[in-house]
Tab-separated table of C-alpha atoms and ligand atoms in Angstrom:
chain	number	residue	atom	x	y	z
A	1	UNK	CA	-64.705	117.473	-15.531
A	2	UNK	CA	-61.154	117.869	-14.304
A	3	UNK	CA	-60.318	115.897	-11.169
A	4	UNK	CA	-59.226	118.184	-8.356
A	5	UNK	CA	-57.031	117.779	-5.282
A	6	UNK	CA	-58.008	119.613	-2.110
A	7	UNK	CA	-54.996	119.532	0.226
A	8	UNK	CA	-55.906	119.086	3.918
A	9	UNK	CA	-53.410	120.931	6.102
A	10	UNK	CA	-54.451	119.007	9.246
A	11	UNK	CA	-51.205	117.003	9.286
A	12	UNK	CA	-49.020	119.748	7.795
A	13	UNK	CA	-46.125	121.153	9.812
A	14	UNK	CA	-47.705	124.221	11.435
A	15	UNK	CA	-44.292	125.570	12.430
A	16	UNK	CA	-43.765	126.373	8.736
A	17	UNK	CA	-47.340	126.343	7.478
A	18	UNK	CA	-46.874	129.057	4.881
A	19	UNK	CA	-44.016	127.250	3.130
A	20	UNK	CA	-45.952	123.945	3.291
A	21	UNK	CA	-48.987	125.568	1.640
A	22	UNK	CA	-46.832	127.293	-0.957
A	23	UNK	CA	-45.097	124.004	-1.764
A	24	UNK	CA	-48.475	122.317	-2.193
A	25	UNK	CA	-49.684	125.157	-4.419
A	26	UNK	CA	-46.521	124.977	-6.521
A	27	UNK	CA	-46.914	121.194	-6.831
A	28	UNK	CA	-50.369	121.727	-8.339
A	29	UNK	CA	-53.031	121.261	-5.664
A	30	UNK	CA	-56.317	122.901	-6.646
A	31	UNK	CA	-57.891	123.770	-3.289
A	32	UNK	CA	-56.790	124.056	0.353
A	33	UNK	CA	-58.954	122.003	2.741
A	34	UNK	CA	-59.408	123.225	6.324
A	35	UNK	CA	-60.574	120.658	8.892
A	36	UNK	CA	-62.370	122.424	11.733
A	37	UNK	CA	-62.851	120.208	14.817
A	38	UNK	CA	-64.371	121.117	18.170
A	39	UNK	CA	-63.741	118.120	20.439
A	40	UNK	CA	-67.507	117.482	20.604
A	41	UNK	CA	-68.689	116.380	17.183
A	42	UNK	CA	-65.338	114.634	16.656
A	43	UNK	CA	-62.785	113.494	19.264
A	44	UNK	CA	-60.138	116.060	18.349
A	45	UNK	CA	-59.618	119.840	18.329
A	46	UNK	CA	-57.923	121.569	15.406
A	47	UNK	CA	-58.128	125.324	14.818
A	48	UNK	CA	-60.609	128.142	14.345
A	49	UNK	CA	-61.367	131.216	12.228
A	50	UNK	CA	-58.209	133.059	13.263
A	51	UNK	CA	-55.900	130.458	11.721
A	52	UNK	CA	-58.278	130.147	8.755
A	53	UNK	CA	-57.867	133.892	8.121
A	54	UNK	CA	-54.085	133.493	8.218
A	55	UNK	CA	-54.253	130.647	5.710
A	56	UNK	CA	-56.329	132.925	3.475
A	57	UNK	CA	-53.348	135.315	3.336
A	58	UNK	CA	-50.933	132.491	2.471
A	59	UNK	CA	-52.599	131.363	-0.764
A	60	UNK	CA	-54.833	132.499	-3.589
A	61	UNK	CA	-56.283	128.987	-4.044
A	62	UNK	CA	-59.950	128.376	-3.191
A	63	UNK	CA	-60.428	127.448	0.463
A	64	UNK	CA	-62.608	124.456	1.247
A	65	UNK	CA	-63.705	124.550	4.896
A	66	UNK	CA	-65.000	121.304	6.417
A	67	UNK	CA	-66.887	121.995	9.650
A	68	UNK	CA	-66.833	119.062	12.089
A	69	UNK	CA	-68.426	121.019	14.923
A	70	UNK	CA	-71.567	120.735	17.016
A	71	UNK	CA	-73.003	124.194	16.281
A	72	UNK	CA	-72.104	124.980	12.681
A	73	UNK	CA	-74.614	127.850	12.383
A	74	UNK	CA	-72.799	129.715	15.113
A	75	UNK	CA	-69.546	129.785	13.089
A	76	UNK	CA	-70.564	130.061	9.427
A	77	UNK	CA	-70.259	133.873	9.389
A	78	UNK	CA	-66.849	133.740	11.091
A	79	UNK	CA	-65.421	131.235	8.592
A	80	UNK	CA	-67.000	133.184	5.722
A	81	UNK	CA	-65.279	136.348	6.951
A	82	UNK	CA	-62.054	134.358	7.320
A	83	UNK	CA	-62.086	133.837	3.556
A	84	UNK	CA	-63.637	130.419	2.947
A	85	UNK	CA	-64.933	129.883	-0.596
A	86	UNK	CA	-66.604	126.531	0.068
A	87	UNK	CA	-68.153	125.540	3.409
A	88	UNK	CA	-69.410	122.054	4.177
A	89	UNK	CA	-71.478	120.856	7.133
A	90	UNK	CA	-72.365	117.374	8.353
A	91	UNK	CA	-75.868	115.975	8.029
A	92	UNK	CA	-75.598	113.842	11.198
A	93	UNK	CA	-75.775	116.432	13.946
A	94	UNK	CA	-78.209	118.816	12.386
A	95	UNK	CA	-81.981	118.778	12.912
A	96	UNK	CA	-82.377	121.889	10.679
A	97	UNK	CA	-80.056	121.176	7.789
A	98	UNK	CA	-81.926	123.287	5.205
A	99	UNK	CA	-81.552	126.322	7.454
A	100	UNK	CA	-77.822	125.729	7.896
A	101	UNK	CA	-77.260	125.407	4.157
A	102	UNK	CA	-79.299	128.578	3.583
A	103	UNK	CA	-77.030	130.264	6.097
A	104	UNK	CA	-73.931	129.282	4.051
A	105	UNK	CA	-75.583	130.506	0.831
A	106	UNK	CA	-76.628	133.797	2.460
A	107	UNK	CA	-72.983	134.370	3.322
A	108	UNK	CA	-72.216	134.114	-0.384
A	109	UNK	CA	-70.341	130.782	-0.190
A	110	UNK	CA	-70.701	127.481	-2.023
A	111	UNK	CA	-72.417	124.982	0.271
A	112	UNK	CA	-71.476	121.344	0.730
A	113	UNK	CA	-73.112	118.560	2.717
A	114	UNK	CA	-70.996	115.870	4.400
A	115	UNK	CA	-71.807	112.334	5.478
A	116	UNK	CA	-69.895	110.044	7.793
A	117	UNK	CA	-69.050	106.473	6.810
A	118	UNK	CA	-71.949	105.126	8.914
A	119	UNK	CA	-74.553	107.449	7.382
A	120	UNK	CA	-76.553	106.144	4.407
A	121	UNK	CA	-76.201	108.274	1.287
A	122	UNK	CA	-79.987	108.810	1.148
A	123	UNK	CA	-79.674	111.042	4.234
A	124	UNK	CA	-78.462	113.931	2.071
A	125	UNK	CA	-81.025	113.559	-0.752
A	126	UNK	CA	-83.465	116.102	0.782
A	127	UNK	CA	-80.843	118.849	0.323
A	128	UNK	CA	-79.135	117.672	-2.877
A	129	UNK	CA	-80.777	120.500	-4.853
A	130	UNK	CA	-79.259	123.123	-2.516
A	131	UNK	CA	-75.584	122.175	-2.540
A	132	UNK	CA	-72.636	122.570	-4.922
A	133	UNK	CA	-70.939	119.422	-3.605
A	134	UNK	CA	-71.389	116.365	-1.429
A	135	UNK	CA	-68.453	115.259	0.716
A	136	UNK	CA	-68.374	111.521	1.368
A	137	UNK	CA	-66.155	110.686	4.340
A	138	UNK	CA	-64.055	107.587	3.727
A	139	UNK	CA	-62.780	107.537	7.332
A	140	UNK	CA	-64.534	108.416	10.586
A	141	UNK	CA	-63.616	112.065	10.953
A	142	UNK	CA	-61.296	113.386	13.640
A	143	UNK	CA	-57.789	112.497	12.568
A	144	UNK	CA	-55.568	112.480	9.516
A	145	UNK	CA	-53.628	109.392	8.524
A	146	UNK	CA	-56.411	106.807	8.853
A	147	UNK	CA	-57.063	104.006	6.352
A	148	UNK	CA	-59.594	104.406	3.545
A	149	UNK	CA	-62.845	102.496	4.182
A	150	UNK	CA	-63.671	100.646	0.939
A	151	UNK	CA	-67.400	100.625	1.833
A	152	UNK	CA	-67.385	104.293	0.788
A	153	UNK	CA	-67.040	103.316	-2.864
A	154	UNK	CA	-70.600	101.992	-3.123
A	155	UNK	CA	-71.909	105.234	-1.658
A	156	UNK	CA	-69.941	107.282	-4.199
A	157	UNK	CA	-71.293	105.144	-7.080
A	158	UNK	CA	-74.854	105.390	-5.837
A	159	UNK	CA	-74.659	109.149	-5.406
A	160	UNK	CA	-72.978	109.571	-8.780
A	161	UNK	CA	-75.809	107.651	-10.478
A	162	UNK	CA	-78.417	109.762	-8.661
A	163	UNK	CA	-76.730	113.042	-9.685
A	164	UNK	CA	-76.494	111.880	-13.306
A	165	UNK	CA	-80.102	110.648	-13.395
A	166	UNK	CA	-81.331	113.986	-12.073
A	167	UNK	CA	-78.852	115.957	-14.246
A	168	UNK	CA	-77.691	117.948	-11.250
A	169	UNK	CA	-74.676	120.221	-11.129
A	170	UNK	CA	-73.282	118.720	-7.909
A	171	UNK	CA	-69.698	117.570	-7.410
A	172	UNK	CA	-68.663	114.560	-5.327
A	173	UNK	CA	-65.750	115.064	-2.944
A	174	UNK	CA	-64.136	112.224	-0.980
A	175	UNK	CA	-62.130	112.674	2.228
A	176	UNK	CA	-60.006	110.284	4.268
A	177	UNK	CA	-57.201	107.872	3.474
A	178	UNK	CA	-56.733	109.103	-0.099
A	179	UNK	CA	-53.363	108.186	-1.606
A	180	UNK	CA	-52.026	107.019	-4.971
A	181	UNK	CA	-53.735	103.612	-4.518
A	182	UNK	CA	-57.155	104.726	-3.268
A	183	UNK	CA	-57.605	107.844	-5.449
A	184	UNK	CA	-58.157	105.833	-8.665
A	185	UNK	CA	-60.765	103.645	-6.919
A	186	UNK	CA	-62.721	106.686	-5.729
A	187	UNK	CA	-62.359	108.321	-9.151
A	188	UNK	CA	-63.714	105.220	-10.870
A	189	UNK	CA	-66.716	105.246	-8.530
A	190	UNK	CA	-67.446	108.870	-9.519
A	191	UNK	CA	-65.573	111.182	-7.120
A	192	UNK	CA	-64.239	114.420	-8.628
A	193	UNK	CA	-62.558	116.234	-5.721
A	194	UNK	CA	-60.058	114.348	-3.572
A	195	UNK	CA	-59.126	115.591	-0.124
A	196	UNK	CA	-55.567	114.500	0.557
A	197	UNK	CA	-53.811	115.251	3.836
A	198	UNK	CA	-51.024	113.067	5.157
A	199	UNK	CA	-50.123	111.591	1.761
A	200	UNK	CA	-49.106	115.110	0.681
A	201	UNK	CA	-47.820	116.709	3.883
A	202	UNK	CA	-46.089	113.757	5.566
A	203	UNK	CA	-44.855	112.057	2.416
A	204	UNK	CA	-41.258	110.891	2.999
A	205	UNK	CA	-40.490	111.643	-0.652
A	206	UNK	CA	-41.771	115.186	-0.450
A	207	UNK	CA	-44.743	117.211	-1.629
A	208	UNK	CA	-43.851	117.424	-5.368
A	209	UNK	CA	-43.386	113.643	-5.557
A	210	UNK	CA	-46.692	113.079	-3.742
A	211	UNK	CA	-48.547	115.278	-6.222
A	212	UNK	CA	-46.867	113.620	-9.211
A	213	UNK	CA	-47.997	110.172	-8.094
A	214	UNK	CA	-51.538	111.399	-7.354
A	215	UNK	CA	-51.831	113.025	-10.770
A	216	UNK	CA	-50.458	109.925	-12.507
B	301	LIG	C1	-60.572	113.743	8.813
B	301	LIG	C2	-60.462	114.972	7.956
B	301	LIG	C3	-59.665	114.764	6.710
B	301	LIG	C4	-58.280	114.291	6.958
B	301	LIG	C5	-57.612	113.886	5.682
B	301	LIG	O1	-61.333	114.029	9.912
B	301	LIG	O2	-61.736	115.420	7.564
B	301	LIG	O3	-59.696	115.905	5.878
B	301	LIG	O4	-57.496	115.230	7.617
B	301	LIG	O5	-56.366	113.393	6.021
B	301	LIG	P1	-55.776	112.057	5.389
B	301	LIG	O6	-55.602	112.325	3.928
B	301	LIG	O7	-54.502	111.889	6.123
B	301	LIG	O8	-56.767	110.954	5.646
B	302	LIG	ZN1	-61.851	117.044	5.943
């Protein structure tokens, strides 16, 4: 399948967010990635459904919402109403993960399951049949601009082999520290969707150049 770029706006310039998103869209990103942080599950706070709804008006691209929050069930309807197309939740903080994924599906959205770098890939196997994608974190979530953890590559390979062996229609997304050097490594291991934040939005050579080097 085609490799896709999901642009994380976390480190975009929010004083001109619309033009940043439009520049990313024009440069060829496939999805817009929204990082939702609550200061509890991760040590940072980002933004909520109100900003997500504004982003929805700024682009026609699919919106990929990554919930890094302690009570995801409480906010799935709000982010669905705000126009998310894809919603992913972490496996680590959730004692009732099947219920949470059902909740995403009931809202008519594609469901994804996310695992932190310290979580073994087997932790998501009980729900692999329920999700459209698995998001493998290649940094500890909370901040943009961190370095890619190479240990993530083995997890991507292992998951890719499992999905192939079971002939499942599940995509592998990777998030954290993706740039022109690390993207090919993750792609070789089996990732298909690449979340890219600071490499696109804080690139000194600009957004079009960033996308050209990622696509190359
Ligand atoms: C980290 C977020 C990522 C991050 C990506 O908590 O989930 O989406 O913002 O940013 P970069 O590409 O800068 O690592
Ligand atoms: Zn993310």
